[in-house]
Amino acid sequence: MNPAPAQPDPTTSPPAAALPAAIAWTRAVAVGSVLALIVLGLAWELWLAPTGNGTLALKVVPLLLPLAGLLRNRMYTYRWLSLMVWLYFTEGIVRATSDRGAGVWLGAIEVLLCLLLFAACAAHVRWRLRDAKAAGVAVT
């Protein structure tokens, strides 16, 4: 008697080679956006338009947390990151409309990166759940 094949769980991380192209693309965009936000935050607060003594560069520390989950392709990380990104979006909007000089452009870039990150996370979750449903996996 052969046991039934195990169904994949949509919340676990499939191997990178097993991901459909669109899902792999959203993963790459999400990782790239987080890395770009980290680089932007550090460059902004330390070199391009520093405010104070550079302690605002610590704002990128929370962005380091989701990197491990994104690299492991954990569904839960995509979900909570799509909520956390709105904090950085808000900062970008405030600084783009209230700063002067380079701060305006840096804030606008931060807003664009946040929108890109949110769209990538939302698409990634949606498409992975759709694929899991098509494979007959119960999704809760």
Coordinates of N, CA, C and O in Angstrom, one line a residue:
M1 N 0.8 -1.2 0.0 CA 0.0 0.0 0.0 C 0.9 1.2 0.0 O 1.7 1.4 0.9
N2 N 0.7 2.1 -1.0 CA 1.5 3.3 -1.1 C 0.8 4.4 -0.4 O -0.4 4.7 -0.6
P3 N 1.6 5.2 0.5 CA 0.9 6.3 1.2 C 0.7 7.4 0.2 O 1.4 7.5 -0.8
A4 N -0.3 8.2 0.5 CA -0.6 9.4 -0.4 C 0.6 10.4 -0.4 O 1.2 10.5 0.7
P5 N 0.9 11.0 -1.5 CA 2.0 11.9 -1.5 C 1.6 13.1 -0.6 O 0.5 13.6 -0.6
A6 N 2.6 13.6 0.1 CA 2.4 14.8 1.0 C 2.1 16.0 0.1 O 2.8 16.3 -0.8
Q7 N 1.2 16.8 0.5 CA 0.8 18.0 -0.1 C 1.7 19.1 0.4 O 2.0 19.2 1.6
P8 N 2.2 20.0 -0.4 CA 3.1 21.1 0.1 C 2.3 22.1 0.9 O 1.1 22.3 0.6
D9 N 2.9 22.6 1.9 CA 2.3 23.6 2.8 C 2.6 25.0 2.2 O 3.8 25.3 2.1
P10 N 1.7 25.9 1.9 CA 2.0 27.2 1.3 C 2.7 28.1 2.3 O 3.3 29.1 1.8
T11 N 2.7 27.8 3.6 CA 3.4 28.7 4.5 C 4.9 28.4 4.7 O 5.6 29.1 5.2
T12 N 5.3 27.2 4.2 CA 6.7 26.9 4.3 C 7.4 27.3 3.1 O 6.8 27.8 2.1
S13 N 8.7 27.2 3.1 CA 9.5 27.8 2.0 C 9.8 26.7 1.0 O 10.5 25.8 1.3
P14 N 9.3 26.9 -0.2 CA 9.7 25.9 -1.3 C 11.1 26.3 -1.7 O 11.5 27.4 -1.6
P15 N 11.8 25.3 -2.3 CA 13.1 25.6 -2.8 C 13.0 26.6 -3.9 O 12.0 26.7 -4.6
A16 N 14.0 27.5 -4.0 CA 14.0 28.6 -4.9 C 13.8 28.1 -6.3 O 13.2 28.7 -7.2
A17 N 14.4 26.9 -6.7 CA 14.2 26.4 -8.0 C 12.8 25.9 -8.3 O 12.4 25.9 -9.5
A18 N 12.0 25.7 -7.3 CA 10.6 25.2 -7.5 C 9.6 26.3 -7.6 O 8.5 26.1 -7.9
L19 N 10.1 27.6 -7.4 CA 9.1 28.7 -7.5 C 8.8 29.0 -9.0 O 9.7 29.1 -9.8
P20 N 7.6 29.3 -9.3 CA 7.2 29.8 -10.6 C 7.9 31.1 -10.8 O 8.3 31.8 -9.9
A21 N 8.1 31.5 -12.1 CA 8.9 32.7 -12.4 C 8.3 34.0 -11.8 O 9.1 34.8 -11.3
A22 N 7.0 34.1 -11.8 CA 6.4 35.4 -11.3 C 6.6 35.5 -9.8 O 6.9 36.6 -9.3
I23 N 6.5 34.4 -9.1 CA 6.7 34.4 -7.6 C 8.2 34.6 -7.3 O 8.5 35.3 -6.4
A24 N 9.1 34.0 -8.1 CA 10.5 34.2 -7.9 C 10.9 35.7 -8.2 O 11.7 36.3 -7.5
W25 N 10.2 36.3 -9.1 CA 10.4 37.7 -9.5 C 10.0 38.6 -8.3 O 10.7 39.5 -8.0
T26 N 8.8 38.3 -7.7 CA 8.3 39.1 -6.6 C 9.3 39.0 -5.4 O 9.5 40.0 -4.7
R27 N 9.8 37.8 -5.2 CA 10.8 37.6 -4.1 C 12.0 38.5 -4.3 O 12.5 39.1 -3.4
A28 N 12.5 38.4 -5.6 CA 13.7 39.2 -5.9 C 13.5 40.7 -5.7 O 14.3 41.5 -5.2
V29 N 12.3 41.2 -6.1 CA 11.9 42.6 -6.0 C 11.8 43.0 -4.5 O 12.3 44.0 -4.1
A30 N 11.2 42.1 -3.7 CA 11.1 42.4 -2.3 C 12.4 42.5 -1.6 O 12.7 43.4 -0.8
V31 N 13.3 41.5 -1.9 CA 14.6 41.5 -1.3 C 15.4 42.7 -1.7 O 16.0 43.4 -0.9
G32 N 15.3 43.0 -3.0 CA 16.0 44.2 -3.6 C 15.5 45.5 -3.0 O 16.3 46.4 -2.7
S33 N 14.2 45.6 -2.8 CA 13.6 46.8 -2.2 C 14.1 47.0 -0.7 O 14.4 48.1 -0.3
V34 N 14.1 45.9 0.0 CA 14.5 46.0 1.4 C 16.0 46.5 1.5 O 16.4 47.3 2.3
L35 N 16.8 45.8 0.7 CA 18.2 46.2 0.6 C 18.4 47.7 0.2 O 19.2 48.4 0.8
A36 N 17.6 48.1 -0.8 CA 17.7 49.5 -1.3 C 17.2 50.5 -0.2 O 17.8 51.5 0.0
L37 N 16.2 50.1 0.6 CA 15.8 51.0 1.7 C 16.9 51.0 2.8 O 17.1 52.1 3.4
I38 N 17.6 50.0 3.0 CA 18.6 50.0 4.0 C 19.8 50.9 3.6 O 20.2 51.8 4.3
V39 N 20.2 50.7 2.3 CA 21.3 51.6 1.8 C 20.8 53.0 1.7 O 21.6 53.9 2.1
L40 N 19.6 53.3 1.3 CA 19.1 54.7 1.3 C 19.1 55.3 2.6 O 19.5 56.4 2.8
G41 N 18.6 54.6 3.6 CA 18.5 55.1 5.0 C 19.9 55.4 5.6 O 20.0 56.5 6.2
L42 N 20.8 54.5 5.3 CA 22.2 54.8 5.8 C 22.8 56.0 5.1 O 23.4 56.8 5.7
A43 N 22.7 56.0 3.8 CA 23.3 57.0 3.0 C 22.7 58.4 3.3 O 23.4 59.4 3.5
W44 N 21.4 58.4 3.5 CA 20.6 59.6 3.8 C 21.1 60.2 5.1 O 21.4 61.4 5.2
E45 N 21.1 59.4 6.1 CA 21.4 59.9 7.5 C 22.9 60.1 7.8 O 23.2 60.8 8.7
L46 N 23.7 59.4 7.0 CA 25.2 59.5 7.3 C 25.9 60.5 6.4 O 26.9 61.1 6.8
W47 N 25.5 60.6 5.1 CA 26.3 61.3 4.1 C 25.5 62.3 3.3 O 25.9 63.5 3.2
L48 N 24.3 61.9 2.8 CA 23.6 62.8 1.8 C 22.9 64.0 2.4 O 23.1 65.1 1.9
A49 N 22.2 63.8 3.4 CA 21.5 64.9 4.1 C 21.3 64.6 5.6 O 20.2 64.3 6.1
P50 N 22.4 64.5 6.3 CA 22.4 64.1 7.7 C 21.6 65.1 8.6 O 21.7 66.3 8.4
T51 N 20.9 64.5 9.5 CA 20.2 65.4 10.5 C 20.7 65.0 11.9 O 20.7 63.8 12.3
G52 N 21.3 65.9 12.5 CA 21.8 65.6 13.9 C 23.2 64.9 13.7 O 24.0 65.2 12.8
N53 N 23.4 64.0 14.7 CA 24.7 63.3 14.7 C 24.7 61.9 14.1 O 25.5 61.1 14.4
G54 N 23.7 61.6 13.3 CA 23.7 60.4 12.6 C 22.9 59.3 13.3 O 22.9 58.1 12.8
T55 N 22.3 59.6 14.4 CA 21.6 58.5 15.2 C 20.3 58.1 14.4 O 19.8 57.0 14.7
L56 N 19.8 58.9 13.5 CA 18.6 58.5 12.8 C 19.0 57.3 11.8 O 18.1 56.7 11.2
A57 N 20.2 57.1 11.6 CA 20.6 55.9 10.8 C 20.2 54.6 11.4 O 20.0 53.6 10.7
L58 N 19.9 54.6 12.7 CA 19.4 53.4 13.4 C 18.0 53.0 12.9 O 17.5 51.9 13.2
K59 N 17.3 53.9 12.1 CA 16.0 53.5 11.6 C 16.0 52.3 10.7 O 15.0 51.7 10.4
V60 N 17.2 52.0 10.1 CA 17.3 50.9 9.2 C 17.4 49.5 10.0 O 17.2 48.5 9.3
V61 N 17.6 49.5 11.2 CA 17.8 48.3 12.0 C 16.6 47.4 11.9 O 16.7 46.2 11.6
P62 N 15.3 47.9 12.0 CA 14.2 47.0 11.8 C 14.1 46.4 10.4 O 13.5 45.3 10.3
L63 N 14.7 47.0 9.4 CA 14.7 46.4 8.1 C 15.6 45.2 8.0 O 15.5 44.4 7.0
L64 N 16.5 45.1 8.9 CA 17.4 43.9 8.9 C 16.7 42.6 9.3 O 17.0 41.5 8.9
L65 N 15.6 42.8 10.1 CA 14.9 41.6 10.6 C 14.2 40.8 9.5 O 14.3 39.6 9.5
P66 N 13.5 41.4 8.6 CA 12.8 40.6 7.6 C 13.8 40.0 6.5 O 13.3 39.1 5.8
L67 N 15.0 40.4 6.5 CA 15.9 39.8 5.4 C 16.0 38.3 5.5 O 16.0 37.6 4.5
A68 N 16.2 37.8 6.7 CA 16.3 36.3 6.9 C 15.1 35.6 6.4 O 15.2 34.6 5.7
G69 N 13.9 36.1 6.8 CA 12.7 35.5 6.3 C 12.5 35.6 4.8 O 11.9 34.7 4.2
L70 N 12.8 36.7 4.3 CA 12.7 36.9 2.8 C 13.6 35.9 2.1 O 13.2 35.3 1.1
L71 N 14.8 35.8 2.6 CA 15.8 34.9 1.9 C 15.4 33.4 2.1 O 15.7 32.6 1.2
R72 N 14.7 33.1 3.2 CA 14.2 31.7 3.4 C 12.8 31.5 2.8 O 12.2 30.5 2.8
N73 N 12.3 32.6 2.2 CA 11.0 32.6 1.5 C 9.8 32.2 2.4 O 9.0 31.5 2.0
R74 N 9.8 32.8 3.6 CA 8.8 32.5 4.6 C 7.6 33.4 4.3 O 7.7 34.6 4.3
M75 N 6.4 32.8 4.1 CA 5.2 33.5 3.8 C 4.9 34.5 4.9 O 4.4 35.7 4.6
Y76 N 5.0 34.2 6.2 CA 4.7 35.0 7.3 C 5.5 36.3 7.2 O 5.0 37.4 7.5
T77 N 6.7 36.3 6.8 CA 7.6 37.5 6.7 C 7.0 38.4 5.6 O 7.0 39.7 5.9
Y78 N 6.6 37.9 4.5 CA 6.0 38.8 3.5 C 4.7 39.5 4.0 O 4.5 40.6 3.7
R79 N 4.0 38.8 4.8 CA 2.7 39.3 5.3 C 3.0 40.5 6.3 O 2.4 41.6 6.2
W80 N 3.9 40.3 7.3 CA 4.1 41.3 8.3 C 4.9 42.5 7.7 O 4.8 43.6 8.1
L81 N 5.8 42.1 6.8 CA 6.6 43.2 6.1 C 5.7 44.1 5.3 O 6.0 45.4 5.3
S82 N 4.7 43.6 4.7 CA 3.8 44.5 4.0 C 3.0 45.5 4.9 O 2.5 46.5 4.4
L83 N 3.0 45.2 6.2 CA 2.4 46.1 7.1 C 3.5 47.1 7.7 O 3.2 48.3 7.8
M84 N 4.7 46.5 7.9 CA 5.7 47.4 8.5 C 6.2 48.4 7.5 O 6.6 49.5 8.0
V85 N 6.1 48.2 6.3 CA 6.7 49.1 5.3 C 5.9 50.4 5.3 O 6.5 51.5 4.9
W86 N 4.7 50.5 5.8 CA 4.0 51.7 5.9 C 4.6 52.7 6.8 O 4.3 53.9 6.7
L87 N 5.3 52.3 7.8 CA 6.0 53.2 8.7 C 7.1 54.0 7.9 O 7.2 55.2 8.1
Y88 N 7.8 53.3 7.1 CA 8.8 53.9 6.3 C 8.2 54.8 5.2 O 8.7 55.9 4.8
F89 N 7.1 54.4 4.6 CA 6.3 55.2 3.7 C 5.9 56.5 4.3 O 6.1 57.6 3.7
T90 N 5.4 56.4 5.5 CA 5.0 57.6 6.2 C 6.1 58.6 6.5 O 6.0 59.8 6.2
E91 N 7.3 58.0 6.9 CA 8.5 58.9 7.0 C 8.9 59.5 5.7 O 9.2 60.7 5.7
G92 N 8.8 58.8 4.7 CA 9.2 59.3 3.3 C 8.2 60.5 2.9 O 8.7 61.5 2.4
I93 N 6.9 60.3 3.1 CA 6.0 61.3 2.8 C 6.2 62.6 3.6 O 6.3 63.7 3.1
V94 N 6.4 62.4 4.9 CA 6.6 63.5 5.8 C 7.9 64.3 5.4 O 7.9 65.5 5.3
R95 N 9.0 63.6 5.2 CA 10.2 64.2 4.9 C 10.3 64.8 3.5 O 10.9 65.8 3.2
A96 N 9.5 64.2 2.6 CA 9.5 64.7 1.2 C 8.7 66.0 1.1 O 9.0 66.8 0.3
T97 N 7.8 66.2 2.1 CA 7.0 67.4 2.0 C 7.4 68.5 3.0 O 7.0 69.6 3.0
S98 N 8.3 68.1 4.0 CA 8.7 69.1 5.0 C 10.2 69.4 4.9 O 10.6 70.4 5.4
D99 N 11.1 68.5 4.4 CA 12.5 68.8 4.3 C 12.8 69.8 3.2 O 11.9 70.1 2.3
R100 N 14.0 70.2 3.1 CA 14.5 71.1 2.0 C 15.7 70.4 1.4 O 16.4 69.6 2.0
G101 N 15.9 70.8 0.1 CA 17.1 70.3 -0.6 C 17.0 68.8 -0.9 O 16.0 68.3 -1.4
A102 N 18.1 68.1 -0.6 CA 18.2 66.7 -0.9 C 17.2 65.8 -0.2 O 16.8 64.8 -0.7
G103 N 16.7 66.3 1.0 CA 15.7 65.5 1.7 C 14.4 65.3 1.0 O 13.8 64.3 1.2
V104 N 14.0 66.2 0.1 CA 12.8 66.1 -0.7 C 12.9 64.9 -1.6 O 12.1 64.0 -1.7
W105 N 14.1 64.8 -2.3 CA 14.2 63.8 -3.3 C 14.5 62.4 -2.6 O 14.0 61.4 -3.1
L106 N 15.2 62.4 -1.5 CA 15.4 61.2 -0.8 C 14.1 60.7 -0.2 O 13.9 59.4 -0.2
G107 N 13.3 61.5 0.3 CA 12.0 61.1 0.8 C 11.1 60.5 -0.3 O 10.4 59.5 -0.2
A108 N 11.2 61.2 -1.5 CA 10.4 60.6 -2.7 C 10.9 59.3 -3.1 O 10.1 58.4 -3.4
I109 N 12.2 59.1 -3.1 CA 12.8 57.8 -3.4 C 12.3 56.7 -2.4 O 12.0 55.6 -2.7
E110 N 12.3 57.1 -1.1 CA 11.9 56.2 -0.1 C 10.4 55.8 -0.3 O 10.1 54.6 -0.1
V111 N 9.6 56.7 -0.6 CA 8.2 56.4 -0.9 C 8.0 55.4 -2.0 O 7.3 54.5 -2.0
L112 N 8.8 55.7 -3.1 CA 8.7 54.8 -4.3 C 9.2 53.4 -3.9 O 8.6 52.4 -4.3
L113 N 10.3 53.3 -3.1 CA 10.8 52.0 -2.7 C 9.8 51.2 -1.8 O 9.6 50.0 -1.9
C114 N 9.1 52.0 -1.0 CA 8.1 51.4 -0.1 C 6.9 50.9 -0.9 O 6.4 49.8 -0.6
L115 N 6.5 51.6 -1.9 CA 5.4 51.2 -2.7 C 5.7 49.9 -3.5 O 4.9 49.0 -3.7
L116 N 7.0 49.9 -4.0 CA 7.5 48.7 -4.7 C 7.5 47.5 -3.8 O 7.1 46.4 -4.2
L117 N 8.0 47.7 -2.6 CA 8.1 46.6 -1.6 C 6.7 46.1 -1.3 O 6.5 44.9 -1.2
F118 N 5.8 47.0 -1.0 CA 4.4 46.6 -0.7 C 3.8 45.8 -1.8 O 3.2 44.7 -1.6
A119 N 3.9 46.3 -3.1 CA 3.4 45.6 -4.2 C 4.0 44.2 -4.4 O 3.3 43.2 -4.7
A120 N 5.3 44.1 -4.2 CA 6.0 42.8 -4.3 C 5.5 41.8 -3.3 O 5.3 40.7 -3.5
C121 N 5.4 42.3 -2.0 CA 4.9 41.4 -0.9 C 3.5 41.0 -1.2 O 3.2 39.8 -1.0
A122 N 2.6 41.9 -1.5 CA 1.2 41.6 -1.8 C 1.1 40.6 -2.9 O 0.3 39.6 -2.8
A123 N 1.8 40.8 -4.0 CA 1.7 39.9 -5.1 C 2.3 38.5 -4.8 O 1.7 37.5 -5.2
H124 N 3.4 38.5 -4.1 CA 4.0 37.3 -3.7 C 3.0 36.4 -2.8 O 2.9 35.2 -3.1
V125 N 2.4 37.0 -1.8 CA 1.5 36.2 -1.0 C 0.3 35.8 -1.8 O -0.1 34.6 -1.7
R126 N -0.2 36.6 -2.6 CA -1.4 36.3 -3.4 C -1.1 35.1 -4.4 O -1.9 34.2 -4.5
W127 N 0.0 35.2 -5.1 CA 0.3 34.2 -6.1 C 0.7 32.9 -5.4 O 0.4 31.8 -5.9
R128 N 1.4 32.9 -4.3 CA 1.7 31.7 -3.6 C 0.5 31.0 -3.1 O 0.3 29.8 -3.2
L129 N -0.5 31.8 -2.5 CA -1.7 31.2 -2.0 C -2.5 30.6 -3.2 O -3.2 29.6 -3.1
R130 N -2.6 31.3 -4.3 CA -3.3 30.9 -5.5 C -2.7 29.5 -6.0 O -3.4 28.6 -6.3
D131 N -1.4 29.5 -6.1 CA -0.7 28.2 -6.5 C -1.0 27.1 -5.5 O -1.2 25.9 -5.9
A132 N -1.0 27.4 -4.2 CA -1.3 26.3 -3.3 C -2.7 25.8 -3.4 O -3.0 24.6 -3.3
K133 N -3.6 26.8 -3.7 CA -5.0 26.4 -3.8 C -5.2 25.5 -5.1 O -5.9 24.5 -5.1
A134 N -4.5 25.9 -6.1 CA -4.6 25.1 -7.4 C -4.0 23.7 -7.2 O -4.4 22.8 -7.8
A135 N -3.0 23.6 -6.3 CA -2.4 22.3 -6.0 C -3.2 21.5 -5.1 O -2.9 20.3 -4.8
G136 N -4.3 22.0 -4.6 CA -5.2 21.3 -3.7 C -4.8 21.3 -2.2 O -5.3 20.5 -1.4
V137 N -4.0 22.3 -1.9 CA -3.6 22.4 -0.5 C -4.6 23.3 0.3 O -4.9 24.3 -0.2
A138 N -5.0 22.8 1.4 CA -5.9 23.6 2.2 C -5.2 24.9 2.8 O -4.1 24.8 3.4
V139 N -5.7 26.0 2.5 CA -5.1 27.3 2.9 C -6.1 27.9 3.9 O -7.2 28.1 3.6
T140 N -5.5 28.3 5.0 CA -6.3 28.9 6.1 C -6.0 30.3 6.2 O -5.0 30.8 5.9

